[in-house]
Coordinates of C-alpha atoms in Angstrom, one line a residue:
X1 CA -11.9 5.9 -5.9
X2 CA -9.6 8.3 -7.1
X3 CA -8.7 9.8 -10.8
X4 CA -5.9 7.1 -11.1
X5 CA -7.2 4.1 -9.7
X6 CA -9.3 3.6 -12.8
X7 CA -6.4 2.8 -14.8
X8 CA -5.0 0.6 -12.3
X9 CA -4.2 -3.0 -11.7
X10 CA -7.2 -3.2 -9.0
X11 CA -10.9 -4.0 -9.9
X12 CA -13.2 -3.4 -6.9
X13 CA -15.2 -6.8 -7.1
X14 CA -12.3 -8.8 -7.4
X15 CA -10.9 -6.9 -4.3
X16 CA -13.3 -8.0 -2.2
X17 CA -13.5 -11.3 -3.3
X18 CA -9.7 -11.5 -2.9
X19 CA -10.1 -10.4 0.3
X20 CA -12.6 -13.1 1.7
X21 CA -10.4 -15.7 0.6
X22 CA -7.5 -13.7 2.3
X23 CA -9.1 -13.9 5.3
X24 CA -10.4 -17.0 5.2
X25 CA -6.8 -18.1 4.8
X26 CA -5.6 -16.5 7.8
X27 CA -8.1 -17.8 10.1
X28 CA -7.8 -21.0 9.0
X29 CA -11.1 -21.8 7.2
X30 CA -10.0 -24.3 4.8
X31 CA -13.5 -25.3 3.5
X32 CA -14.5 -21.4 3.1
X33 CA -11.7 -20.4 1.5
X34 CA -11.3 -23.3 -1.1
X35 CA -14.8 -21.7 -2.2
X36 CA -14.3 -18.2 -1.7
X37 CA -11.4 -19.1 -4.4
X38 CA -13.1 -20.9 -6.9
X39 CA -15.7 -18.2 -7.0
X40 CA -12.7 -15.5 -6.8
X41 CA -11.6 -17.5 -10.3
X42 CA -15.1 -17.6 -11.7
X43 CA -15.6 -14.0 -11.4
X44 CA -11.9 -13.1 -12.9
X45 CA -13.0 -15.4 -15.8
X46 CA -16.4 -13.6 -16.4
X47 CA -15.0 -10.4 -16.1
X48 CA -12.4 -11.3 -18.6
X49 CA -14.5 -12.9 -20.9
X50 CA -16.8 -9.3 -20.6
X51 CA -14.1 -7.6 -21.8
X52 CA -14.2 -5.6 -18.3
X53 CA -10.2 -6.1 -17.2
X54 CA -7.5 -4.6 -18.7
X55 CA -4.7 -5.9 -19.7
X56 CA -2.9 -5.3 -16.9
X57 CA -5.8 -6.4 -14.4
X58 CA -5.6 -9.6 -16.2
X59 CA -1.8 -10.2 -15.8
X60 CA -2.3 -9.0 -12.3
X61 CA -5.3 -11.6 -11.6
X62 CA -4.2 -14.6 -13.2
X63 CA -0.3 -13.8 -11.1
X64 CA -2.6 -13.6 -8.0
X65 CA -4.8 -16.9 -8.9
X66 CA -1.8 -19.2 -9.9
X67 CA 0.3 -18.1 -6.1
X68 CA -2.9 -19.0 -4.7
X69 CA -3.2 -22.6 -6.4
X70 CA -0.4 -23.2 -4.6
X71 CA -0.9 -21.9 -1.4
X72 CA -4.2 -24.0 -1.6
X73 CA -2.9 -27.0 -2.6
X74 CA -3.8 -29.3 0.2
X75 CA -5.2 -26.6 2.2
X76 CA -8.7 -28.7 3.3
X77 CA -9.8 -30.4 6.4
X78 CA -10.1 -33.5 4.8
X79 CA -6.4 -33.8 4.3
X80 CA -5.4 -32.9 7.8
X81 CA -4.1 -35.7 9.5
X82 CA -5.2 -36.4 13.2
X83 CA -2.7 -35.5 16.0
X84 CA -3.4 -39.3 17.4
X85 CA -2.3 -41.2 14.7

């Protein structure tokens, strides 16, 4: 971590919870990374409620938490449809 990356838009622990639902996403583990997001969006809110983000971690969060709302919208195996029917 350098001088300037603690006055950035990044927070290490929402990082790597960003990045397990990332990944989830791109291999297609709908059930993992519907909960890797909700506990992505727990942790921002705790954080925030802390008083640990900044104010520009918190723009930058809640931008990242609303794109993916609607890239998981639907994204679950219980909504795929059979290829026989």
């Amino acid at each position: 971590m350098g001088l300037f990356d603690r006055f950035g838009t990044k927070h290490s622990e929402l990082e790597q919870l960003l990045f397990k639902v990332e990944s989830n996403i791109a291999n297609n583990y709908k059930d993992a990374a519907q909960e890797a997001f909700v506990i992505f969006e727990q942790h921002c809110a705790e954080l925030d409620a802390a008083g640990k983000l900044s104010a520009k971690q918190k723009a930058h969060y809640q931008e990242i938490i609303g794109d993916l709302r609607v890239r998981l919208k639907g994204f679950t195996h219980k909504d795929q449809k059979p290829y026989w029917t």
